[in-house]
XYZ file of C-alpha atoms in Angstrom:
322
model
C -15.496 23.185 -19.404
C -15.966 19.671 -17.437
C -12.510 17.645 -18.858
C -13.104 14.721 -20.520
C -10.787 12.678 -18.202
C -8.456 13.089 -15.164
C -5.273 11.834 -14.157
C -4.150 11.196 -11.118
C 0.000 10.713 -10.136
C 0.906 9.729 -6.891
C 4.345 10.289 -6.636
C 7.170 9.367 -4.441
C 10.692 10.291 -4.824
C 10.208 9.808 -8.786
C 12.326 12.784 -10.404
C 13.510 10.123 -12.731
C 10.430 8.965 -14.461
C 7.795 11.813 -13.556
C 7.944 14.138 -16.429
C 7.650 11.328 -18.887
C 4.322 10.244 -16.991
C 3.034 13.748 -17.086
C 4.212 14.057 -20.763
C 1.909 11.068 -21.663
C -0.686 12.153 -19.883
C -0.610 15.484 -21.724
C -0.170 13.959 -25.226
C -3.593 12.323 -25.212
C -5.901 12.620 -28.505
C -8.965 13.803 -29.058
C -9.843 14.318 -25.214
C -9.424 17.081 -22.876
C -7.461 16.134 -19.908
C -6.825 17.275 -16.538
C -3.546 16.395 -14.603
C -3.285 15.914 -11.316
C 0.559 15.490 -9.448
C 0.004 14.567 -6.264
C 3.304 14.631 -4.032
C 3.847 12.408 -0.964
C 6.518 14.126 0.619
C 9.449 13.141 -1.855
C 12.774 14.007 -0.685
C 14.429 14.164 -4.333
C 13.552 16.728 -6.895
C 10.104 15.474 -7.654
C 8.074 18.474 -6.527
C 9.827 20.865 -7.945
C 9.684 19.291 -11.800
C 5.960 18.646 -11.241
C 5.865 22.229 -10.352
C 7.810 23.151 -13.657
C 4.575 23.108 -15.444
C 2.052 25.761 -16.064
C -0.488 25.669 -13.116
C -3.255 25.298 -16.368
C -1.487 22.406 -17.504
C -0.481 20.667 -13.950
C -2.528 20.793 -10.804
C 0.166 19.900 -8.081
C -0.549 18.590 -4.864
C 2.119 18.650 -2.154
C 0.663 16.527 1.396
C 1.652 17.667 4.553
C 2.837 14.130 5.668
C 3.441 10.689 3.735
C 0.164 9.034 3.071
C 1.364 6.158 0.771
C -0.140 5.449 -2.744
C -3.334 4.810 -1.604
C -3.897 7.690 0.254
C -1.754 9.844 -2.775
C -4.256 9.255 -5.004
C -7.278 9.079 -2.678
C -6.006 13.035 -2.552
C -6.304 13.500 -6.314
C -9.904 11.959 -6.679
C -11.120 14.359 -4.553
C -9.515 17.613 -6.690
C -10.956 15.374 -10.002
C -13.151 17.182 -12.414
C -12.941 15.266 -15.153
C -16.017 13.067 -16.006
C -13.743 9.841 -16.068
C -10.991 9.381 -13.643
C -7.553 7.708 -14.408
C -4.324 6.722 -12.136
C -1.136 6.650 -13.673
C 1.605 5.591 -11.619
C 4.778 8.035 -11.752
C 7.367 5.411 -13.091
C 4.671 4.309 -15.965
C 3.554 6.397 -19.245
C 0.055 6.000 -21.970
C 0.011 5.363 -25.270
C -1.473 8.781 -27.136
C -4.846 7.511 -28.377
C -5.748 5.270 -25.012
C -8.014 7.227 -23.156
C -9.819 8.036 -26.433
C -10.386 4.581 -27.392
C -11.520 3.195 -23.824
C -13.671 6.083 -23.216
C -15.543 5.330 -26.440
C -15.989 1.709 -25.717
C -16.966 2.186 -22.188
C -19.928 5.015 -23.333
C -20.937 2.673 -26.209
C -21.566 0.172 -23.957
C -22.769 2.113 -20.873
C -19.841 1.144 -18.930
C -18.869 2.983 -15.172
C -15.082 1.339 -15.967
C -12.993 -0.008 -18.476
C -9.153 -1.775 -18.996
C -7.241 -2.404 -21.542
C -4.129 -4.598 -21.998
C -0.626 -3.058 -20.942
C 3.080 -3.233 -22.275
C 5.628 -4.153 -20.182
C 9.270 -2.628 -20.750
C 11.960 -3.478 -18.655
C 14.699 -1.168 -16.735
C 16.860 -1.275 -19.528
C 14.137 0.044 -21.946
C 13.579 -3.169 -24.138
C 9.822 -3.444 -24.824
C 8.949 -7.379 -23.475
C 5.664 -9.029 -24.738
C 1.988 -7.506 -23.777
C 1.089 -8.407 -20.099
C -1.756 -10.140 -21.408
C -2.449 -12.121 -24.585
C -4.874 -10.038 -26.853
C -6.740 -12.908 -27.800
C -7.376 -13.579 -23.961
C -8.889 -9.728 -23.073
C -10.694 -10.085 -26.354
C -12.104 -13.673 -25.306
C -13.258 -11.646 -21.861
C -14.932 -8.523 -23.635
C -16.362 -7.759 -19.791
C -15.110 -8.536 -16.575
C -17.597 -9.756 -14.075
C -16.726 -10.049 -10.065
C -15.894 -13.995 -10.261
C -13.429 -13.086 -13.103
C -11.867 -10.452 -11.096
C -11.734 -12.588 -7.855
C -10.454 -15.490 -9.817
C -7.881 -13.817 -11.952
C -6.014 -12.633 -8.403
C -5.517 -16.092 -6.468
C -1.812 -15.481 -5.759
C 0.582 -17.786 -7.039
C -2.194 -19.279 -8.777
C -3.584 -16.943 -11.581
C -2.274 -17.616 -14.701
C -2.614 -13.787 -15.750
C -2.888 -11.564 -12.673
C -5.791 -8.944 -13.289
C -4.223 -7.010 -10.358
C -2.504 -5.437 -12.420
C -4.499 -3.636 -14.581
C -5.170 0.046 -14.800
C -9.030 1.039 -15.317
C -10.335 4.254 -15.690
C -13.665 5.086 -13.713
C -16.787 7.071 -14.146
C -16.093 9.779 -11.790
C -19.655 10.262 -10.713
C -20.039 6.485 -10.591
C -17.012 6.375 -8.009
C -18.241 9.631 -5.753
C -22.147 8.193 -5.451
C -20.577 4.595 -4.261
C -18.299 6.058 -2.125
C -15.423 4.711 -3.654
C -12.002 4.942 -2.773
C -8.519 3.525 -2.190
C -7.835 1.753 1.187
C -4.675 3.847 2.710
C -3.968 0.546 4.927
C -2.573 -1.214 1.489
C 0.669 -0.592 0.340
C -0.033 -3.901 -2.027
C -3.443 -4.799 -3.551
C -4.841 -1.396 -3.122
C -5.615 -1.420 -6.670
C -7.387 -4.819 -6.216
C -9.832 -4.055 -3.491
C -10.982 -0.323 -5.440
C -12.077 -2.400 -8.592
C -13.004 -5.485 -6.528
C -15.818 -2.911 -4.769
C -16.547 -1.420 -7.796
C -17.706 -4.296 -9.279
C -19.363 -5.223 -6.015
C -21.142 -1.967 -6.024
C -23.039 -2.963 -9.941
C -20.004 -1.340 -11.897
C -19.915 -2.661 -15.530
C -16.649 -3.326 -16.909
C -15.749 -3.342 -20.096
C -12.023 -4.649 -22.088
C -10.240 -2.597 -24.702
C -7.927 -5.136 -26.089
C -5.690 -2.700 -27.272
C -2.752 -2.069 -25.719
C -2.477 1.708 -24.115
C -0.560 1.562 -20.841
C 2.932 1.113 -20.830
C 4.085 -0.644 -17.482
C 7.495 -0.408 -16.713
C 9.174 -3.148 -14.635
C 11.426 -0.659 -11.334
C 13.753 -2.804 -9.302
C 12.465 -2.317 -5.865
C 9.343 -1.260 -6.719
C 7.189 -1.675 -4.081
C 4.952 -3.563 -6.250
C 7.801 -6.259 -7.101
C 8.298 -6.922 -3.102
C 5.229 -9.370 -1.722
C 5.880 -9.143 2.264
C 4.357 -10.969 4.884
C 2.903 -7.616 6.297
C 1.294 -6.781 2.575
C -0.115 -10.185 2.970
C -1.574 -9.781 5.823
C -3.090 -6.450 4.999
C -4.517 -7.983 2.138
C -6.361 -10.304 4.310
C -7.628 -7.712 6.554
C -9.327 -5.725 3.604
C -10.817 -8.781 2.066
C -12.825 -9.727 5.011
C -14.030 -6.198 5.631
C -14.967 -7.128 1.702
C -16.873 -10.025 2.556
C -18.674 -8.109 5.449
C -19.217 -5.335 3.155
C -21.020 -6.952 -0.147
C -22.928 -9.936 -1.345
C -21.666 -12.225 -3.941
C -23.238 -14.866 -6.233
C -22.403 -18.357 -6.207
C -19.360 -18.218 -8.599
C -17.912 -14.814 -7.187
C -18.133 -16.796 -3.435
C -16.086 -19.778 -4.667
C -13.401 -17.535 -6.235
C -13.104 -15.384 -3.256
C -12.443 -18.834 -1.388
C -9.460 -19.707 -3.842
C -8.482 -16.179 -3.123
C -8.664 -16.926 0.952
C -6.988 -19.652 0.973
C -4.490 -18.324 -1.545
C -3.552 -15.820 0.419
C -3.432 -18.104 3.875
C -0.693 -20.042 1.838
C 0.969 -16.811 0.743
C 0.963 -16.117 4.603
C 2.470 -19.039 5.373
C 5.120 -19.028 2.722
C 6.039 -15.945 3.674
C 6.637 -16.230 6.871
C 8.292 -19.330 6.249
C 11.197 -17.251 4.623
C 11.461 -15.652 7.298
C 12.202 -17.857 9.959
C 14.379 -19.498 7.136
C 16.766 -16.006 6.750
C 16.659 -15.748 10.320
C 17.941 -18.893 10.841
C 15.111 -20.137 13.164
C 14.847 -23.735 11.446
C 12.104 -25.134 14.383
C 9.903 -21.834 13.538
C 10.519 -23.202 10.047
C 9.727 -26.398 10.643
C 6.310 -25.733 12.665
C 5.188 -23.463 9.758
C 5.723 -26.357 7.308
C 4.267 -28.810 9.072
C 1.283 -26.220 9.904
C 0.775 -25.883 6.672
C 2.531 -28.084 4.024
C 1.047 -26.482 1.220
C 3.067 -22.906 1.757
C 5.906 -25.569 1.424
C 5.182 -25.742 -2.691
C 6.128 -22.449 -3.427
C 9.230 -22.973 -2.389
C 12.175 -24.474 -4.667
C 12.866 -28.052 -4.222
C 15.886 -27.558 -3.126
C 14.788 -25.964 0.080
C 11.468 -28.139 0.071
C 13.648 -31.190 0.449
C 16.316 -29.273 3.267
C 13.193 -28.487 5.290
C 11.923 -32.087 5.130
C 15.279 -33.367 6.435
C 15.486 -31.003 9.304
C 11.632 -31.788 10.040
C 12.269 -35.479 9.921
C 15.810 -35.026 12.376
C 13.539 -32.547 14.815
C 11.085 -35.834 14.860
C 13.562 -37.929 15.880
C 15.084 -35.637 18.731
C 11.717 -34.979 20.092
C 10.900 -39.310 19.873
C 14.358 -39.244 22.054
C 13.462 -36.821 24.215
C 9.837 -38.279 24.720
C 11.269 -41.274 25.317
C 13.688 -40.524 27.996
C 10.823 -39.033 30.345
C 9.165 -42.227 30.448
């Protein structure tokens, strides 16, 4: 029989966290699920626990060479029988009853996706507040492509929608052609819903809290790089290329350019700042002041002094060749 849902675990060097993914995945009510483990050539113990479990139970999926998360679970979607489809990252676990209770809201509505609210627990196992307010998903009840857009303007949203985790009609997501982009390490899970909702997906919110996030230090998705950023960019303009967008879902992807320009910017900023290259500093600043704000004031007002001393030299220096 066709499962009722399939996970998908990309995994990395996770033999600390991995069986109590699988666990959750396993505990789900009133559904029949099919795991998925797919392995991107861990070097710690992670293979061999996922392989601890009845092949019936766990499907595992060892790649012949490292194809980041992306391209981990791009692997898994195409082993998925289930009729929806759901990624669950290896450090994270469900709640029992989630995938019963978005499934059901998703049909009922004649949904392709749906998300629901997540809690976040930090390394030391204390349980912090919801990600997002209920009141706020339930206020949303769908989420069009200008909310989507508009809910991931770095350093700007007030509640990142990046970060949720949807489940997908699988058939919805093989007709469309839908996958993960393997050239994003960060914001991979942006761009698959972005062009899911781009393609006529209908999403629908579960208020109700069912994934459990937990907060890794050095998690990849913790580190924002100027290299991330700039992949980021590259994928939203093949978006742009790619699909059509009303009025409102244009001027959010704008926000989201120029968002993402500043994060650029900033970015690189701190670089030439911990490589002690303060005129590279100072020409990104003065290129574009507004990376400058995300920056604390302490180091706002250092650059401005250097900035205004480099002014002077180069007056001096200007001078003299007259």
């Amino acid at each position: 029989m066709q499962p009722d849902v399939t996970f998908v675990i990309a995994a990395y060097n996770a033999e600390l966290t991995i069986e109590r993914a699988i666990a959750s995945a396993i505990a789900q009510r009133d559904v029949s699920v099919e795991v998925i483990v797919v392995d991107d050539q861990s070097r710690d113990r992670t293979l061999d626990l996922a392989r601890s479990y009845p092949e019936d139970i766990v499907r595992v999926v060892a790649l012949a060479q490292n194809r980041g998360p992306g391209g981990a679970r791009n692997a898994g979607l195409e082993l998925a029988r289930g009729r929806w489809v759901a990624v669950l990252d290896s450090d994270d676990a469900i709640y029992p009853g989630r995938i019963c209770t978005m499934i059901d809201r998703a049909e009922k509505a004649g949904a392709e996706i749906a998300v629901d609210n997540l809690q976040v627990v930090r390394e030391d196992g204390v349980a912090e507040e919801t990600m997002f307010p209920a009141d706020y998903l339930e206020g949303l009840s769908e989420i069009s492509l200008a909310d989507y857009i508009a809910g991931n303007v770095v350093f700007e949203s007030r509640f990142n929608l990046g970060y949720l985790k949807p489940i997908f009609q699988r058939r919805f997501l093989n007709e469309n052609g839908l996958r993960y982009d393997e050239g994003l390490i960060i914001g991979e899970d942006y761009i698959l819903l972005a062009n899911a909702l781009a393609k006529g997906g209908k999403c629908v919110v579960e208020p109700t809290t069912g994934y459990v996030y937990h907060i890794r230090t050095g998690s990849i998705s913790r580190v924002l790089e100027l290299h991330h950023v700039e992949a980021m960019r590259k994928a939203d303009l093949a978006f742009a290329r790619t699909h059509s967008m009303d009025a409102k879902a244009e001027a959010a992807f704008a926000r989201r350019t120029r968002s993402l320009r500043k994060a650029a910017s900033f970015l690189s900023l701190v670089q030439h700042i911990k490589a002690r290259s303060p005129l590279k500093a100072v020409w990104t600043a003065l290129s574009d002041p507004a990376a400058v704000r995300h920056m604390s004031m302490p180091i706002a007002v250092r650059l401005r002094r250097v900035a205004a001393q480099f002014a002077v030299g180069a007056g001096e220096v200007k001078g003299a060749g007259r």
